[in-house]
Amino acid sequence: MNTPARGSLLGIEHLEAKEILGLLKLARRMNPLKTRPLLRGKRVVLLFYENSTRTRSSFEFAAKSLGAMTTLLQASSSSIEKGESVLDTGYTLRAVGADCIVMRHPSAGAPHLMAEHLDIPVINAGDGMHEHPSQALLDAYTILKHQKSFKGLHVTIIGDIFHSRVARSACHLLTKFGVTVTLCGPPEFVPEVAATLAPGLRITRHIEDALRGTDVIMLLRVQKERMAGHRIKLESYIARYQMTAARLKLAKRDALVMHPGPIIRGLELTADVADGTQSVIVDEVRNGVPMRMAILARALGKAK
Ligand code: NCD
């Protein structure tokens, strides 16, 4: 086992604040509409063991905007279906010339395992319920576009935090910059132990309490596919936690409404909130491209 290749991005937890700021700064200089040959000749593999729309397409456009070649491997259409292990798949991809692997996997730690055995950078595009670093970075990029600075900021994360790698990475990132983070949801989604994830996290079960004075509201999808065993009554979740126009009024007047997607209208939020003037949900998706261009440029040693 080796240390991951330089440029790997496996999580936010162990990144230093200055590395995060460096990536955010680099993303601001990336223009997805103008193809640059920065990564010409480089081969980027998108290795997806789980479904994806936003993350996969934006990594692909990001790589192509920098002139790299991409190939997509999905579990359902590759030898993974025949039982090939994660590492054997990695060795195969390296042998055909991969320079970088962007990987999503249902098991926490799978990209780390790959990174410890390959001499090329591995980028975690979501590992189980663990981390989703590129999402946390694009969310930070989006927040800074609208709020100018992290100073004095209050972010409220509402919903299925327990099953969410997006929430985990966001908590690590925001608390590194002193942002006040409040977690809100029922105990099935926000167990008391969630407060130990990062320093200074606050938990509340009451959405009215969570929203008062908040600058950013981050909503999460109810992840039914990760809920083996326990059931949650959706009607009671909707009654207590759904983001509605009336509830939104409790937050600061210009509070941002964020959601990593996919959004389920009528569940975690109403359609008028999703499409309202405070919603930056589509902007988050758009910002995924320059953010991932920066991540790939750094991974392949071309970040200046
Ligand atoms: C999320 C994911 O896959 O973790 N989506 C994303 O990457 N934007 C969140 C989710 O599936 O709810």
mmCIF file of C-alpha atoms and ligand atoms in Angstrom:
data_model
loop_
_atom_site.group_PDB
_atom_site.id
_atom_site.type_symbol
_atom_site.label_atom_id
_atom_site.label_comp_id
_atom_site.label_asym_id
_atom_site.label_seq_id
_atom_site.Cartn_x
_atom_site.Cartn_y
_atom_site.Cartn_z
ATOM 1 C CA MET A 1 0.000 0.000 0.000
ATOM 2 C CA ASN A 2 1.255 3.459 -0.897
ATOM 3 C CA THR A 3 0.232 6.991 -0.172
ATOM 4 C CA PRO A 4 -2.218 8.238 -2.823
ATOM 5 C CA ALA A 5 -0.683 9.918 -5.869
ATOM 6 C CA ARG A 6 -0.286 13.690 -5.694
ATOM 7 C CA GLY A 7 -3.418 15.473 -6.848
ATOM 8 C CA SER A 8 -5.784 12.779 -5.568
ATOM 9 C CA LEU A 9 -8.926 14.174 -3.955
ATOM 10 C CA LEU A 10 -10.376 11.604 -1.581
ATOM 11 C CA GLY A 11 -12.163 13.749 0.977
ATOM 12 C CA ILE A 12 -12.446 17.164 2.593
ATOM 13 C CA GLU A 13 -11.746 16.032 6.158
ATOM 14 C CA HIS A 14 -7.967 15.901 5.742
ATOM 15 C CA LEU A 15 -7.567 18.834 3.359
ATOM 16 C CA GLU A 16 -6.100 22.029 4.716
ATOM 17 C CA ALA A 17 -8.072 25.271 4.462
ATOM 18 C CA LYS A 18 -5.392 26.748 2.207
ATOM 19 C CA GLU A 19 -5.660 23.830 -0.257
ATOM 20 C CA ILE A 20 -9.432 24.370 -0.381
ATOM 21 C CA LEU A 21 -8.992 28.083 -1.003
ATOM 22 C CA GLY A 22 -6.440 27.300 -3.728
ATOM 23 C CA LEU A 23 -8.926 25.042 -5.518
ATOM 24 C CA LEU A 24 -11.729 27.604 -5.211
ATOM 25 C CA LYS A 25 -9.456 30.297 -6.615
ATOM 26 C CA LEU A 26 -8.422 28.076 -9.504
ATOM 27 C CA ALA A 27 -12.083 27.272 -10.287
ATOM 28 C CA ARG A 28 -12.827 30.987 -10.607
ATOM 29 C CA ARG A 29 -10.272 31.150 -13.421
ATOM 30 C CA MET A 30 -11.769 28.237 -15.353
ATOM 31 C CA ASN A 31 -14.091 28.934 -18.277
ATOM 32 C CA PRO A 32 -16.121 25.899 -19.315
ATOM 33 C CA LEU A 33 -17.251 27.658 -22.495
ATOM 34 C CA LYS A 34 -13.733 28.049 -23.814
ATOM 35 C CA THR A 35 -11.827 24.836 -24.501
ATOM 36 C CA ARG A 36 -8.234 25.022 -23.271
ATOM 37 C CA PRO A 37 -5.670 22.391 -24.176
ATOM 38 C CA LEU A 38 -4.277 22.251 -20.627
ATOM 39 C CA LEU A 39 -4.845 18.482 -20.325
ATOM 40 C CA ARG A 40 -4.389 17.572 -23.988
ATOM 41 C CA GLY A 41 -3.460 13.909 -24.398
ATOM 42 C CA LYS A 42 -4.472 13.001 -20.847
ATOM 43 C CA ARG A 43 -6.860 10.110 -20.317
ATOM 44 C CA VAL A 44 -9.489 10.498 -17.640
ATOM 45 C CA VAL A 45 -11.615 7.496 -16.687
ATOM 46 C CA LEU A 46 -15.038 8.036 -15.162
ATOM 47 C CA LEU A 47 -15.602 4.871 -13.145
ATOM 48 C CA PHE A 48 -19.148 4.827 -11.808
ATOM 49 C CA TYR A 49 -20.403 1.946 -9.683
ATOM 50 C CA GLU A 50 -23.478 4.007 -8.755
ATOM 51 C CA ASN A 51 -25.930 6.119 -10.736
ATOM 52 C CA SER A 52 -25.123 9.743 -11.375
ATOM 53 C CA THR A 53 -26.383 12.599 -13.542
ATOM 54 C CA ARG A 54 -24.786 15.873 -12.382
ATOM 55 C CA THR A 55 -21.457 14.585 -11.073
ATOM 56 C CA ARG A 56 -20.724 12.370 -14.051
ATOM 57 C CA SER A 57 -21.732 14.827 -16.776
ATOM 58 C CA SER A 58 -19.920 17.747 -15.160
ATOM 59 C CA PHE A 59 -16.691 15.779 -14.658
ATOM 60 C CA GLU A 60 -16.909 14.716 -18.292
ATOM 61 C CA PHE A 61 -17.498 18.244 -19.602
ATOM 62 C CA ALA A 62 -14.792 19.542 -17.261
ATOM 63 C CA ALA A 63 -12.231 17.049 -18.599
ATOM 64 C CA LYS A 64 -13.206 17.729 -22.211
ATOM 65 C CA SER A 65 -13.131 21.502 -21.718
ATOM 66 C CA LEU A 66 -9.480 21.049 -20.724
ATOM 67 C CA GLY A 67 -8.750 18.940 -23.802
ATOM 68 C CA ALA A 68 -8.527 15.545 -22.067
ATOM 69 C CA MET A 69 -9.926 12.287 -23.431
ATOM 70 C CA THR A 70 -12.565 10.601 -21.302
ATOM 71 C CA THR A 71 -14.017 7.160 -21.105
ATOM 72 C CA LEU A 72 -17.005 6.158 -19.045
ATOM 73 C CA LEU A 73 -17.200 2.824 -17.259
ATOM 74 C CA GLN A 74 -20.386 1.881 -15.511
ATOM 75 C CA ALA A 75 -20.806 -1.216 -13.387
ATOM 76 C CA SER A 76 -23.787 -2.403 -15.421
ATOM 77 C CA SER A 77 -21.943 -2.428 -18.751
ATOM 78 C CA SER A 78 -18.427 -3.602 -17.833
ATOM 79 C CA SER A 79 -16.591 -6.631 -16.461
ATOM 80 C CA ILE A 80 -17.555 -5.411 -12.983
ATOM 81 C CA GLU A 81 -20.848 -7.249 -13.651
ATOM 82 C CA LYS A 82 -18.791 -10.414 -14.186
ATOM 83 C CA GLY A 83 -17.309 -10.108 -10.702
ATOM 84 C CA GLU A 84 -14.017 -8.281 -11.330
ATOM 85 C CA SER A 85 -12.733 -6.626 -8.148
ATOM 86 C CA VAL A 86 -12.281 -2.887 -7.718
ATOM 87 C CA LEU A 87 -8.492 -3.240 -7.724
ATOM 88 C CA ASP A 88 -8.357 -5.500 -10.777
ATOM 89 C CA THR A 89 -10.535 -2.990 -12.601
ATOM 90 C CA GLY A 90 -8.083 -0.266 -11.505
ATOM 91 C CA TYR A 91 -5.031 -2.205 -12.727
ATOM 92 C CA THR A 92 -6.788 -2.781 -16.056
ATOM 93 C CA LEU A 93 -7.601 0.903 -16.467
ATOM 94 C CA ARG A 94 -4.013 1.848 -15.645
ATOM 95 C CA ALA A 95 -2.748 -0.683 -18.197
ATOM 96 C CA VAL A 96 -4.847 0.822 -20.993
ATOM 97 C CA GLY A 97 -3.350 4.217 -20.216
ATOM 98 C CA ALA A 98 -5.532 5.990 -17.647
ATOM 99 C CA ASP A 99 -3.854 9.094 -16.195
ATOM 100 C CA CYS A 100 -6.579 9.782 -13.623
ATOM 101 C CA ILE A 101 -9.625 7.937 -12.273
ATOM 102 C CA VAL A 102 -12.783 9.711 -11.133
ATOM 103 C CA MET A 103 -14.628 7.139 -9.080
ATOM 104 C CA ARG A 104 -18.038 6.742 -7.438
ATOM 105 C CA HIS A 105 -18.721 3.630 -5.369
ATOM 106 C CA PRO A 106 -21.426 2.521 -2.893
ATOM 107 C CA SER A 107 -18.812 1.489 -0.287
ATOM 108 C CA ALA A 108 -17.073 4.057 1.904
ATOM 109 C CA GLY A 109 -13.320 3.944 1.321
ATOM 110 C CA ALA A 110 -13.362 2.311 -2.141
ATOM 111 C CA PRO A 111 -11.627 5.277 -3.880
ATOM 112 C CA HIS A 112 -9.054 5.326 -1.052
ATOM 113 C CA LEU A 113 -8.261 1.653 -1.660
ATOM 114 C CA MET A 114 -7.840 2.350 -5.359
ATOM 115 C CA ALA A 115 -5.597 5.349 -4.658
ATOM 116 C CA GLU A 116 -3.372 3.318 -2.327
ATOM 117 C CA HIS A 117 -2.677 0.767 -5.057
ATOM 118 C CA LEU A 118 -2.334 2.900 -8.180
ATOM 119 C CA ASP A 119 0.304 5.461 -9.096
ATOM 120 C CA ILE A 120 -2.208 7.862 -10.684
ATOM 121 C CA PRO A 121 -4.499 10.366 -8.958
ATOM 122 C CA VAL A 122 -7.917 9.150 -7.885
ATOM 123 C CA ILE A 123 -10.807 11.558 -7.384
ATOM 124 C CA ASN A 124 -13.647 10.548 -5.113
ATOM 125 C CA ALA A 125 -16.965 11.283 -6.831
ATOM 126 C CA GLY A 126 -18.911 9.962 -3.819
ATOM 127 C CA ASP A 127 -18.140 6.894 -1.675
ATOM 128 C CA GLY A 128 -21.136 5.380 0.093
ATOM 129 C CA MET A 129 -22.259 7.478 3.038
ATOM 130 C CA HIS A 130 -18.741 8.838 3.544
ATOM 131 C CA GLU A 131 -17.608 11.845 1.466
ATOM 132 C CA HIS A 132 -18.377 13.746 -1.736
ATOM 133 C CA PRO A 133 -15.536 16.285 -1.864
ATOM 134 C CA SER A 134 -16.189 17.804 -5.292
ATOM 135 C CA GLN A 135 -19.794 18.536 -4.260
ATOM 136 C CA ALA A 136 -18.640 20.306 -1.076
ATOM 137 C CA LEU A 137 -16.212 22.378 -3.146
ATOM 138 C CA LEU A 138 -18.804 23.390 -5.727
ATOM 139 C CA ASP A 139 -21.205 24.263 -2.909
ATOM 140 C CA ALA A 140 -18.540 26.429 -1.264
ATOM 141 C CA TYR A 141 -17.874 28.043 -4.661
ATOM 142 C CA THR A 142 -21.613 28.748 -5.020
ATOM 143 C CA ILE A 143 -21.894 30.199 -1.502
ATOM 144 C CA LEU A 144 -18.924 32.490 -2.069
ATOM 145 C CA LYS A 145 -20.352 33.693 -5.381
ATOM 146 C CA HIS A 146 -23.438 34.946 -3.576
ATOM 147 C CA GLN A 147 -22.267 35.728 -0.047
ATOM 148 C CA LYS A 148 -18.749 37.105 -0.720
ATOM 149 C CA SER A 149 -17.144 35.574 2.403
ATOM 150 C CA PHE A 150 -17.481 32.772 4.961
ATOM 151 C CA LYS A 151 -17.107 35.281 7.785
ATOM 152 C CA GLY A 152 -20.044 35.291 10.187
ATOM 153 C CA LEU A 153 -22.009 32.961 7.928
ATOM 154 C CA HIS A 154 -24.743 30.674 9.243
ATOM 155 C CA VAL A 155 -25.566 27.560 7.198
ATOM 156 C CA THR A 156 -28.490 25.276 8.056
ATOM 157 C CA ILE A 157 -28.514 21.740 6.662
ATOM 158 C CA ILE A 158 -31.945 20.108 6.703
ATOM 159 C CA GLY A 159 -32.942 16.511 6.051
ATOM 160 C CA ASP A 160 -31.339 13.125 5.660
ATOM 161 C CA ILE A 161 -27.925 14.018 7.026
ATOM 162 C CA PHE A 162 -27.139 10.548 8.343
ATOM 163 C CA HIS A 163 -27.151 8.949 4.875
ATOM 164 C CA SER A 164 -25.590 11.924 3.132
ATOM 165 C CA ARG A 165 -21.985 12.090 1.958
ATOM 166 C CA VAL A 166 -22.802 15.589 0.712
ATOM 167 C CA ALA A 167 -23.624 16.745 4.261
ATOM 168 C CA ARG A 168 -20.530 15.072 5.707
ATOM 169 C CA SER A 169 -18.160 16.790 3.276
ATOM 170 C CA ALA A 170 -20.003 20.111 3.637
ATOM 171 C CA CYS A 171 -19.702 19.990 7.446
ATOM 172 C CA HIS A 172 -15.962 19.349 7.211
ATOM 173 C CA LEU A 173 -15.442 22.165 4.738
ATOM 174 C CA LEU A 174 -17.621 24.846 6.331
ATOM 175 C CA THR A 175 -16.387 24.324 9.886
ATOM 176 C CA LYS A 176 -12.757 24.664 8.704
ATOM 177 C CA PHE A 177 -13.681 28.283 7.877
ATOM 178 C CA GLY A 178 -15.530 28.979 11.105
ATOM 179 C CA VAL A 179 -19.013 28.884 9.531
ATOM 180 C CA THR A 180 -21.822 28.246 12.057
ATOM 181 C CA VAL A 181 -23.508 25.025 10.928
ATOM 182 C CA THR A 182 -26.881 23.848 12.234
ATOM 183 C CA LEU A 183 -28.164 20.358 11.420
ATOM 184 C CA CYS A 184 -31.929 19.867 11.441
ATOM 185 C CA GLY A 185 -34.096 16.776 11.059
ATOM 186 C CA PRO A 186 -35.701 13.892 12.922
ATOM 187 C CA PRO A 187 -33.446 11.549 14.992
ATOM 188 C CA GLU A 188 -33.523 8.902 12.211
ATOM 189 C CA PHE A 189 -31.824 11.430 9.917
ATOM 190 C CA VAL A 190 -29.864 13.479 12.430
ATOM 191 C CA PRO A 191 -28.741 11.233 15.295
ATOM 192 C CA GLU A 192 -27.102 13.001 18.255
ATOM 193 C CA VAL A 193 -23.748 11.522 17.207
ATOM 194 C CA ALA A 194 -23.847 13.673 14.037
ATOM 195 C CA ALA A 195 -22.732 16.613 16.186
ATOM 196 C CA THR A 196 -19.312 14.941 16.636
ATOM 197 C CA LEU A 197 -18.628 14.961 12.905
ATOM 198 C CA ALA A 198 -16.892 18.324 13.001
ATOM 199 C CA PRO A 199 -16.240 20.888 15.711
ATOM 200 C CA GLY A 200 -19.068 23.281 16.621
ATOM 201 C CA LEU A 201 -22.017 21.603 14.905
ATOM 202 C CA ARG A 202 -25.416 22.311 16.447
ATOM 203 C CA ILE A 203 -28.454 20.018 16.185
ATOM 204 C CA THR A 204 -32.093 21.023 16.382
ATOM 205 C CA ARG A 205 -35.289 19.081 15.696
ATOM 206 C CA HIS A 206 -37.319 22.241 15.013
ATOM 207 C CA ILE A 207 -37.178 23.744 11.580
ATOM 208 C CA GLU A 208 -38.424 27.141 12.799
ATOM 209 C CA ASP A 209 -35.516 27.297 15.233
ATOM 210 C CA ALA A 210 -33.056 26.116 12.545
ATOM 211 C CA LEU A 211 -34.112 28.736 10.025
ATOM 212 C CA ARG A 212 -34.085 31.841 12.163
ATOM 213 C CA GLY A 213 -31.206 34.085 11.081
ATOM 214 C CA THR A 214 -29.723 31.621 8.601
ATOM 215 C CA ASP A 215 -27.893 32.811 5.466
ATOM 216 C CA VAL A 216 -27.858 29.505 3.581
ATOM 217 C CA ILE A 217 -30.310 26.600 3.639
ATOM 218 C CA MET A 218 -28.949 23.337 2.326
ATOM 219 C CA LEU A 219 -31.634 20.713 1.678
ATOM 220 C CA LEU A 220 -30.980 17.020 1.240
ATOM 221 C CA ARG A 221 -32.845 14.231 -0.484
ATOM 222 C CA VAL A 222 -34.451 11.454 1.551
ATOM 223 C CA GLN A 223 -32.134 8.619 0.509
ATOM 224 C CA LYS A 224 -34.478 5.656 0.559
ATOM 225 C CA GLU A 225 -31.922 3.447 -1.192
ATOM 226 C CA ARG A 226 -29.561 3.704 1.802
ATOM 227 C CA MET A 227 -32.192 3.030 4.451
ATOM 228 C CA ALA A 228 -31.943 -0.735 4.830
ATOM 229 C CA GLY A 229 -34.226 -1.753 7.656
ATOM 230 C CA HIS A 230 -35.752 1.406 8.968
ATOM 231 C CA ARG A 231 -38.688 3.270 7.576
ATOM 232 C CA ILE A 232 -39.580 6.870 7.901
ATOM 233 C CA LYS A 233 -43.115 8.159 7.541
ATOM 234 C CA LEU A 234 -42.872 10.549 4.644
ATOM 235 C CA GLU A 235 -46.103 12.355 5.539
ATOM 236 C CA SER A 236 -44.752 13.283 8.948
ATOM 237 C CA TYR A 237 -41.371 14.268 7.460
ATOM 238 C CA ILE A 238 -43.129 16.552 4.974
ATOM 239 C CA ALA A 239 -45.301 18.070 7.715
ATOM 240 C CA ARG A 240 -42.312 18.868 9.943
ATOM 241 C CA TYR A 241 -39.399 19.519 7.609
ATOM 242 C CA GLN A 242 -40.474 20.284 4.042
ATOM 243 C CA MET A 243 -39.143 23.643 2.855
ATOM 244 C CA THR A 244 -42.149 25.726 1.924
ATOM 245 C CA ALA A 245 -42.460 29.382 0.944
ATOM 246 C CA ALA A 246 -43.904 30.157 4.406
ATOM 247 C CA ARG A 247 -40.963 28.512 6.205
ATOM 248 C CA LEU A 248 -38.446 30.184 3.925
ATOM 249 C CA LYS A 249 -39.643 33.568 5.265
ATOM 250 C CA LEU A 250 -38.171 32.635 8.670
ATOM 251 C CA ALA A 251 -34.620 32.731 7.281
ATOM 252 C CA LYS A 252 -32.757 35.909 6.366
ATOM 253 C CA ARG A 253 -34.449 37.808 3.568
ATOM 254 C CA ASP A 254 -31.795 36.946 0.972
ATOM 255 C CA ALA A 255 -31.005 33.422 2.278
ATOM 256 C CA LEU A 256 -29.881 31.009 -0.433
ATOM 257 C CA VAL A 257 -31.720 27.719 -0.997
ATOM 258 C CA MET A 258 -29.315 24.973 -2.015
ATOM 259 C CA HIS A 259 -29.742 21.277 -2.833
ATOM 260 C CA PRO A 260 -27.149 18.936 -4.381
ATOM 261 C CA GLY A 261 -29.853 17.210 -6.465
ATOM 262 C CA PRO A 262 -31.602 15.134 -7.456
ATOM 263 C CA ILE A 263 -34.469 17.148 -5.980
ATOM 264 C CA ILE A 264 -37.798 15.516 -5.239
ATOM 265 C CA ARG A 265 -40.434 18.230 -5.567
ATOM 266 C CA GLY A 266 -43.180 17.827 -3.002
ATOM 267 C CA LEU A 267 -40.916 15.965 -0.580
ATOM 268 C CA GLU A 268 -37.940 17.890 0.791
ATOM 269 C CA LEU A 269 -39.122 21.114 -0.844
ATOM 270 C CA THR A 270 -42.100 22.541 -2.687
ATOM 271 C CA ALA A 271 -41.916 23.406 -6.375
ATOM 272 C CA ASP A 272 -42.300 27.148 -5.708
ATOM 273 C CA VAL A 273 -39.236 27.090 -3.420
ATOM 274 C CA ALA A 274 -37.230 25.018 -5.943
ATOM 275 C CA ASP A 275 -38.007 27.512 -8.708
ATOM 276 C CA GLY A 276 -38.078 30.634 -6.519
ATOM 277 C CA THR A 277 -35.754 33.618 -6.656
ATOM 278 C CA GLN A 278 -33.736 32.448 -3.633
ATOM 279 C CA SER A 279 -33.004 29.037 -5.145
ATOM 280 C CA VAL A 280 -29.464 28.539 -6.474
ATOM 281 C CA ILE A 281 -29.995 24.841 -7.208
ATOM 282 C CA VAL A 282 -29.385 25.169 -10.954
ATOM 283 C CA ASP A 283 -26.405 27.459 -10.325
ATOM 284 C CA GLU A 284 -24.846 24.761 -8.125
ATOM 285 C CA VAL A 285 -25.052 22.305 -11.007
ATOM 286 C CA ARG A 286 -23.543 24.862 -13.384
ATOM 287 C CA ASN A 287 -20.700 25.645 -10.976
ATOM 288 C CA GLY A 288 -19.837 21.950 -10.888
ATOM 289 C CA VAL A 289 -18.071 22.287 -14.246
ATOM 290 C CA PRO A 290 -15.433 24.990 -13.418
ATOM 291 C CA MET A 291 -14.964 23.440 -9.971
ATOM 292 C CA ARG A 292 -14.251 20.041 -11.469
ATOM 293 C CA MET A 293 -11.995 21.595 -14.126
ATOM 294 C CA ALA A 294 -9.901 22.950 -11.238
ATOM 295 C CA ILE A 295 -9.887 19.557 -9.490
ATOM 296 C CA LEU A 296 -8.734 17.787 -12.683
ATOM 297 C CA ALA A 297 -6.100 20.430 -13.462
ATOM 298 C CA ARG A 298 -4.693 20.013 -9.951
ATOM 299 C CA ALA A 299 -4.875 16.216 -10.216
ATOM 300 C CA LEU A 300 -2.886 16.156 -13.420
ATOM 301 C CA GLY A 301 -0.312 18.661 -12.228
ATOM 302 C CA LYS A 302 -1.396 21.479 -14.511
ATOM 303 C CA ALA A 303 -2.732 23.855 -11.894
ATOM 304 C CA LYS A 304 -0.950 27.209 -12.000
HETATM 305 C C1 NCD B 1 -25.793 13.373 -4.303
HETATM 306 C C2 NCD B 1 -25.009 12.086 -4.187
HETATM 307 O O1 NCD B 1 -24.977 11.275 -5.108
HETATM 308 O O2 NCD B 1 -24.397 11.953 -3.154
HETATM 309 N N1 NCD B 1 -25.978 13.896 -5.551
HETATM 310 C C3 NCD B 1 -24.955 14.530 -6.203
HETATM 311 O O3 NCD B 1 -23.893 14.014 -6.400
HETATM 312 N N2 NCD B 1 -25.178 15.777 -6.618
HETATM 313 C C4 NCD B 1 -26.959 13.448 -3.409
HETATM 314 C C5 NCD B 1 -28.076 12.468 -3.531
HETATM 315 O O4 NCD B 1 -28.001 11.440 -4.180
HETATM 316 O O5 NCD B 1 -29.119 12.760 -2.919
#
